[in-house]
Amino acid sequence: MEKMYLKPNVVIEPLFDRWYAWSHLISPATSAMNIAGRHLKIIDSYIQSPKMHEAAVKSPKMLGGPFMDYKTERVEDVKVLRKDILEKSDTALAFAAAIAELDEMLKANAKGSSLEVLYPKVPDILKGYVELLYDLNNQPSYRFFEALLYKSKHYNKNSQSIALWITNNDERPFCLSTPRLDEPNVLHLPVPFDHPGIDQLSRMKRTPGSVAEIAKVLGVEDKDRAFFETLFTETAHPAYKKYEGSKARMRYFGHACILIETENVSILTDPVISYYGYESSVEHYSDIDIPDEIDYVLITHNHQDHILFETLLPLRHKIKNIIVPTSSTGALQDPNLKLMLNSIGFNNVIELRDMEEITHGNVTITGIPFTGEHSDLCVNSKLCFRVGIDNFTFLFVADSRVMEPALYRHIQSVIGDIDVLFLGMECDGAPLTWLYGPLLTQKISREHDQSRRLAGSDFERGMHLVNIFHPKEAYVYAMGQEPWLEFISSLRYTAESHPIVQSDMLVKECINRGIIAERLYGEKELFYNYEGYVRTPSSELLAVK
Ligand SMILES: [Fe+2]
């Protein structure tokens, strides 16, 4: 049979127990807590009152809330899903209960004396996986030996699967609240994320291959073959054109995803890439604009819109190095990203710490401290990046909230000014429980929850970066406003929304000061002649569309 291409708008959707997979569903401890504290709670609530869910998802105010988005009643199907999850999750549910029990035990017994006597009281399922600790103020806690959990029955690959379907528009339910039930035109395959068949399938977007062969590799059953074949085409996709200039090219792909290419190196930040060949209301780059090899993927932090498996898995075969922030806290809320990525088939992960750098020819990538945006929880796996090409520098601060400008002044005294600044300004942010709720073993008051947010910088905080680093250009990310991002960001702003007002103010203030500035949306392409710039620092226009 003739060789075929995978259609450019085929989605390879990674699922965990049929829920949209994200990093907290991979690391064993957070995954157990999310099964118990998010998935089963939403499922039970839906089974009890499907009408309430149906009504809630229609209300824009409830966007991103814990409501399943099914137009018709799917109670029987959800009951079947619940049964499947319970059958698979005995161990995970026992593990989640034990975490709550451990917290209780420490609260009751750890009063400042040695913790050694408490080891026999650690729930059996956690024995050998935790060390008991105090902080310097006698607050008891514990840390996980996460690497061992991945090697144990607590890492459950059987819950992973992929769904294959063709996207024709940007409409998708909010993915953290709606599991994927059986639907026509969606093929579910029990394929774990580290399966080489995912790479082989993804390669077929560029290099045609045998449909029969890939069907065999992925274990497609005969009954599904006819549908599977509709995912392929004889038509080659538009070809990617490598950047061959002597400058650098920057392409904005939406959200916090930026591709920097020089003649020799390509760098992709927080990959979130949309598809080609479907109806979208906004022009955008897609995976046809991604090079055949990506030298470095930079991950800024462990939020579901910055580590998007749906993008990362199909790119895995192209990624030569993936740079992540280091974390060795062992804290439940701060799973180690290297272990997580290794477990899903990324074997080329480099951990970077604050102010550490790696060099590749004339390119230097430096880890820069990232503060805030994690509800004041101890989370170390977050890092901003400075990318230097010769002396020309980009600073990607992602969602970092500048709470203490002195930190960035210290950084500036080490790295100097930067030329181009990219920042997110989602300055309202969701409350703590929106993301971390399932990890809490004690109720948090509404007041505390509302005050501890996942918020990025506002105008005042963003301007600290401008004042300190004196960029020549400043770009604000679109903050989840691209239509293909709504299913993951659950944000819909108007001109009056606080993040829009605040970022408009920053853009205006920058322009008043002669800084090229804009809030990005959809796509953007800029070329930088960094050599010319270094020679003539006063030259006005660096960016030429
Ligand atoms: Fe974030």
mmCIF file of C-alpha atoms in Angstrom, residues 9-217:
data_model
loop_
_atom_site.group_PDB
_atom_site.id
_atom_site.type_symbol
_atom_site.label_atom_id
_atom_site.label_comp_id
_atom_site.label_asym_id
_atom_site.label_seq_id
_atom_site.Cartn_x
_atom_site.Cartn_y
_atom_site.Cartn_z
ATOM 1 C CA ASN A 9 -5.240 18.420 12.173
ATOM 2 C CA VAL A 10 -5.124 15.033 13.859
ATOM 3 C CA VAL A 11 -5.051 15.423 17.627
ATOM 4 C CA ILE A 12 -3.084 12.873 19.628
ATOM 5 C CA GLU A 13 -4.781 13.538 22.940
ATOM 6 C CA PRO A 14 -3.069 12.103 26.002
ATOM 7 C CA LEU A 15 -5.498 10.860 28.635
ATOM 8 C CA PHE A 16 -5.268 9.477 32.157
ATOM 9 C CA ASP A 17 -8.286 7.457 33.260
ATOM 10 C CA ARG A 18 -9.943 9.282 30.329
ATOM 11 C CA TRP A 19 -9.140 12.684 31.907
ATOM 12 C CA TYR A 20 -6.951 15.135 30.016
ATOM 13 C CA ALA A 21 -3.442 14.211 31.098
ATOM 14 C CA TRP A 22 -1.186 16.778 32.686
ATOM 15 C CA SER A 23 1.930 16.563 34.814
ATOM 16 C CA HIS A 24 0.207 16.134 38.192
ATOM 17 C CA LEU A 25 -1.449 13.003 36.840
ATOM 18 C CA ILE A 26 1.950 11.450 36.147
ATOM 19 C CA SER A 27 3.908 11.983 39.356
ATOM 20 C CA PRO A 28 2.554 9.201 41.579
ATOM 21 C CA ALA A 29 1.652 11.136 44.734
ATOM 22 C CA THR A 30 -0.080 14.049 42.995
ATOM 23 C CA SER A 31 -1.836 11.640 40.679
ATOM 24 C CA ALA A 32 -3.319 9.684 43.599
ATOM 25 C CA MET A 33 -4.527 12.927 45.173
ATOM 26 C CA ASN A 34 -6.105 14.122 41.914
ATOM 27 C CA ILE A 35 -7.950 10.852 41.336
ATOM 28 C CA ALA A 36 -9.425 11.081 44.829
ATOM 29 C CA GLY A 37 -9.774 14.840 45.195
ATOM 30 C CA ARG A 38 -10.680 15.987 41.689
ATOM 31 C CA HIS A 39 -11.786 13.241 39.312
ATOM 32 C CA LEU A 40 -13.987 11.180 41.600
ATOM 33 C CA LYS A 41 -15.426 14.291 43.242
ATOM 34 C CA ILE A 42 -16.486 15.783 39.899
ATOM 35 C CA ILE A 43 -17.800 12.398 38.740
ATOM 36 C CA ASP A 44 -19.853 11.894 41.904
ATOM 37 C CA SER A 45 -21.209 15.401 41.720
ATOM 38 C CA TYR A 46 -22.233 14.904 38.090
ATOM 39 C CA ILE A 47 -23.907 11.584 38.815
ATOM 40 C CA GLN A 48 -25.848 13.251 41.592
ATOM 41 C CA SER A 49 -26.924 16.270 39.582
ATOM 42 C CA PRO A 50 -26.175 16.230 35.851
ATOM 43 C CA LYS A 51 -28.631 19.080 35.261
ATOM 44 C CA MET A 52 -26.680 21.348 37.581
ATOM 45 C CA HIS A 53 -23.500 20.619 35.615
ATOM 46 C CA GLU A 54 -25.238 21.173 32.317
ATOM 47 C CA ALA A 55 -26.465 24.572 33.523
ATOM 48 C CA ALA A 56 -23.147 25.588 35.114
ATOM 49 C CA VAL A 57 -21.055 25.066 31.975
ATOM 50 C CA LYS A 58 -23.334 27.462 30.108
ATOM 51 C CA SER A 59 -22.516 30.272 32.497
ATOM 52 C CA PRO A 60 -19.369 32.229 31.576
ATOM 53 C CA LYS A 61 -18.854 32.916 35.302
ATOM 54 C CA MET A 62 -18.473 29.192 35.923
ATOM 55 C CA LEU A 63 -15.880 28.719 33.167
ATOM 56 C CA GLY A 64 -13.048 26.643 34.581
ATOM 57 C CA GLY A 65 -15.192 25.384 37.446
ATOM 58 C CA PRO A 66 -15.544 21.716 38.462
ATOM 59 C CA PHE A 67 -18.394 20.980 36.065
ATOM 60 C CA MET A 68 -18.594 18.377 33.368
ATOM 61 C CA ASP A 69 -19.419 19.701 29.965
ATOM 62 C CA TYR A 70 -21.880 17.258 28.491
ATOM 63 C CA LYS A 71 -24.912 18.604 26.733
ATOM 64 C CA THR A 72 -26.962 15.492 27.081
ATOM 65 C CA GLU A 73 -27.130 13.376 30.133
ATOM 66 C CA ARG A 74 -24.338 10.877 30.116
ATOM 67 C CA VAL A 75 -24.960 9.571 33.619
ATOM 68 C CA GLU A 76 -24.804 5.897 32.655
ATOM 69 C CA ASP A 77 -21.534 6.410 30.778
ATOM 70 C CA VAL A 78 -20.093 8.375 33.682
ATOM 71 C CA LYS A 79 -21.105 5.579 36.054
ATOM 72 C CA VAL A 80 -19.188 3.129 33.868
ATOM 73 C CA LEU A 81 -16.159 5.430 33.917
ATOM 74 C CA ARG A 82 -16.405 5.688 37.696
ATOM 75 C CA LYS A 83 -16.426 1.900 37.986
ATOM 76 C CA ASP A 84 -13.391 1.611 35.681
ATOM 77 C CA ILE A 85 -11.472 4.207 37.681
ATOM 78 C CA LEU A 86 -12.301 2.534 41.000
ATOM 79 C CA GLU A 87 -11.162 -0.834 39.653
ATOM 80 C CA LYS A 88 -7.838 0.606 38.555
ATOM 81 C CA SER A 89 -7.244 2.893 41.504
ATOM 82 C CA ASP A 90 -7.347 0.761 44.641
ATOM 83 C CA THR A 91 -3.733 1.492 45.403
ATOM 84 C CA ALA A 92 -3.924 5.166 44.445
ATOM 85 C CA LEU A 93 -6.928 5.757 46.668
ATOM 86 C CA ALA A 94 -5.251 3.994 49.593
ATOM 87 C CA PHE A 95 -2.151 6.123 48.950
ATOM 88 C CA ALA A 96 -4.186 9.347 48.925
ATOM 89 C CA ALA A 97 -5.937 8.390 52.156
ATOM 90 C CA ALA A 98 -2.569 7.589 53.741
ATOM 91 C CA ILE A 99 -1.248 11.061 52.882
ATOM 92 C CA ALA A 100 -4.154 12.601 54.778
ATOM 93 C CA GLU A 101 -3.546 10.180 57.646
ATOM 94 C CA LEU A 102 0.156 11.045 57.753
ATOM 95 C CA ASP A 103 -0.660 14.754 57.986
ATOM 96 C CA GLU A 104 -3.059 14.056 60.851
ATOM 97 C CA MET A 105 -0.535 11.859 62.632
ATOM 98 C CA LEU A 106 2.156 14.534 62.413
ATOM 99 C CA LYS A 107 -0.215 17.214 63.604
ATOM 100 C CA ALA A 108 -1.183 15.126 66.619
ATOM 101 C CA ASN A 109 2.252 13.820 67.580
ATOM 102 C CA ALA A 110 5.044 16.005 66.232
ATOM 103 C CA LYS A 111 5.377 18.702 68.854
ATOM 104 C CA GLY A 112 9.063 19.477 68.599
ATOM 105 C CA SER A 113 10.650 16.283 69.919
ATOM 106 C CA SER A 114 12.532 13.836 67.718
ATOM 107 C CA LEU A 115 10.461 12.501 64.835
ATOM 108 C CA GLU A 116 12.265 9.184 64.804
ATOM 109 C CA VAL A 117 9.811 7.598 67.222
ATOM 110 C CA LEU A 118 6.960 8.383 64.825
ATOM 111 C CA TYR A 119 8.147 6.179 61.930
ATOM 112 C CA PRO A 120 6.129 3.173 63.157
ATOM 113 C CA LYS A 121 3.033 5.378 63.001
ATOM 114 C CA VAL A 122 3.554 6.233 59.306
ATOM 115 C CA PRO A 123 0.787 4.459 57.321
ATOM 116 C CA ASP A 124 2.164 1.172 55.932
ATOM 117 C CA ILE A 125 1.666 2.137 52.291
ATOM 118 C CA LEU A 126 3.925 5.184 52.777
ATOM 119 C CA LYS A 127 6.611 3.437 54.830
ATOM 120 C CA GLY A 128 9.977 3.781 53.138
ATOM 121 C CA TYR A 129 8.719 6.443 50.743
ATOM 122 C CA VAL A 130 8.843 9.407 53.134
ATOM 123 C CA GLU A 131 11.249 11.099 55.485
ATOM 124 C CA LEU A 132 9.735 13.021 58.401
ATOM 125 C CA LEU A 133 11.028 16.542 58.899
ATOM 126 C CA TYR A 134 10.609 19.754 60.837
ATOM 127 C CA ASP A 135 11.251 23.184 59.448
ATOM 128 C CA LEU A 136 13.349 25.475 61.651
ATOM 129 C CA ASN A 137 10.217 26.617 63.454
ATOM 130 C CA ASN A 138 9.206 23.107 64.529
ATOM 131 C CA GLN A 139 6.506 22.779 61.888
ATOM 132 C CA PRO A 140 6.355 19.073 61.016
ATOM 133 C CA SER A 141 6.283 17.864 57.460
ATOM 134 C CA TYR A 142 7.684 15.112 55.264
ATOM 135 C CA ARG A 143 9.322 14.606 51.900
ATOM 136 C CA PHE A 144 8.790 11.883 49.316
ATOM 137 C CA PHE A 145 11.461 9.728 47.715
ATOM 138 C CA GLU A 146 9.809 10.321 44.404
ATOM 139 C CA ALA A 147 12.295 8.367 42.296
ATOM 140 C CA LEU A 148 11.346 5.224 44.238
ATOM 141 C CA LEU A 149 7.642 5.865 43.799
ATOM 142 C CA TYR A 150 8.132 5.850 40.020
ATOM 143 C CA LYS A 151 9.761 2.417 40.314
ATOM 144 C CA SER A 152 6.892 1.035 42.404
ATOM 145 C CA LYS A 153 3.268 -0.025 41.855
ATOM 146 C CA HIS A 154 2.331 3.584 42.634
ATOM 147 C CA TYR A 155 3.344 4.678 39.150
ATOM 148 C CA ASN A 156 0.367 3.485 37.157
ATOM 149 C CA LYS A 157 1.052 3.471 33.441
ATOM 150 C CA ASN A 158 -2.126 1.482 32.820
ATOM 151 C CA SER A 159 -4.199 4.597 33.359
ATOM 152 C CA GLN A 160 -2.509 6.314 30.385
ATOM 153 C CA SER A 161 -4.057 6.201 26.926
ATOM 154 C CA ILE A 162 -4.334 8.299 23.798
ATOM 155 C CA ALA A 163 -7.358 9.453 21.851
ATOM 156 C CA LEU A 164 -7.019 10.137 18.135
ATOM 157 C CA TRP A 165 -9.406 12.508 16.438
ATOM 158 C CA ILE A 166 -9.560 15.242 13.833
ATOM 159 C CA THR A 167 -10.058 18.808 14.997
ATOM 160 C CA ASN A 168 -12.134 21.137 12.848
ATOM 161 C CA ASN A 169 -12.497 24.064 15.222
ATOM 162 C CA ASP A 170 -11.199 25.416 18.519
ATOM 163 C CA GLU A 171 -14.198 24.410 20.610
ATOM 164 C CA ARG A 172 -13.324 21.997 23.375
ATOM 165 C CA PRO A 173 -14.670 21.615 26.901
ATOM 166 C CA PHE A 174 -12.500 22.822 29.791
ATOM 167 C CA CYS A 175 -10.137 19.909 30.049
ATOM 168 C CA LEU A 176 -9.558 19.686 33.796
ATOM 169 C CA SER A 177 -13.260 19.181 34.521
ATOM 170 C CA THR A 178 -14.514 17.016 31.674
ATOM 171 C CA PRO A 179 -13.322 13.482 31.075
ATOM 172 C CA ARG A 180 -13.466 12.065 27.577
ATOM 173 C CA LEU A 181 -16.312 9.583 27.227
ATOM 174 C CA ASP A 182 -16.748 7.477 24.099
ATOM 175 C CA GLU A 183 -17.817 9.617 21.164
ATOM 176 C CA PRO A 184 -18.126 8.827 17.488
ATOM 177 C CA ASN A 185 -15.010 9.773 15.515
ATOM 178 C CA VAL A 186 -12.664 9.474 18.478
ATOM 179 C CA LEU A 187 -10.423 6.423 18.633
ATOM 180 C CA HIS A 188 -9.133 5.459 22.066
ATOM 181 C CA LEU A 189 -5.974 3.383 22.229
ATOM 182 C CA PRO A 190 -4.522 1.945 25.445
ATOM 183 C CA VAL A 191 -1.072 3.250 24.601
ATOM 184 C CA PRO A 192 1.153 4.588 27.425
ATOM 185 C CA PHE A 193 2.887 7.908 26.817
ATOM 186 C CA ASP A 194 6.380 6.451 26.495
ATOM 187 C CA HIS A 195 5.258 4.186 23.636
ATOM 188 C CA PRO A 196 7.523 4.575 20.575
ATOM 189 C CA GLY A 197 4.442 4.286 18.362
ATOM 190 C CA ILE A 198 3.560 7.880 19.340
ATOM 191 C CA ASP A 199 6.853 9.031 17.786
ATOM 192 C CA GLN A 200 6.337 6.881 14.714
ATOM 193 C CA LEU A 201 2.806 8.247 14.238
ATOM 194 C CA SER A 202 3.921 11.848 14.800
ATOM 195 C CA ARG A 203 6.740 11.500 12.274
ATOM 196 C CA MET A 204 4.138 10.712 9.640
ATOM 197 C CA LYS A 205 3.093 14.366 9.630
ATOM 198 C CA ARG A 206 6.338 15.034 7.728
ATOM 199 C CA THR A 207 7.483 11.665 6.436
ATOM 200 C CA PRO A 208 4.893 9.388 4.853
ATOM 201 C CA GLY A 209 4.654 5.835 6.105
ATOM 202 C CA SER A 210 2.584 2.691 5.943
ATOM 203 C CA VAL A 211 -0.814 2.945 7.628
ATOM 204 C CA ALA A 212 -0.932 -0.836 8.089
ATOM 205 C CA GLU A 213 2.382 -0.774 9.862
ATOM 206 C CA ILE A 214 1.532 2.075 12.259
ATOM 207 C CA ALA A 215 -1.856 0.462 12.942
ATOM 208 C CA LYS A 216 -0.007 -2.680 14.014
ATOM 209 C CA VAL A 217 2.481 -0.775 16.169
#
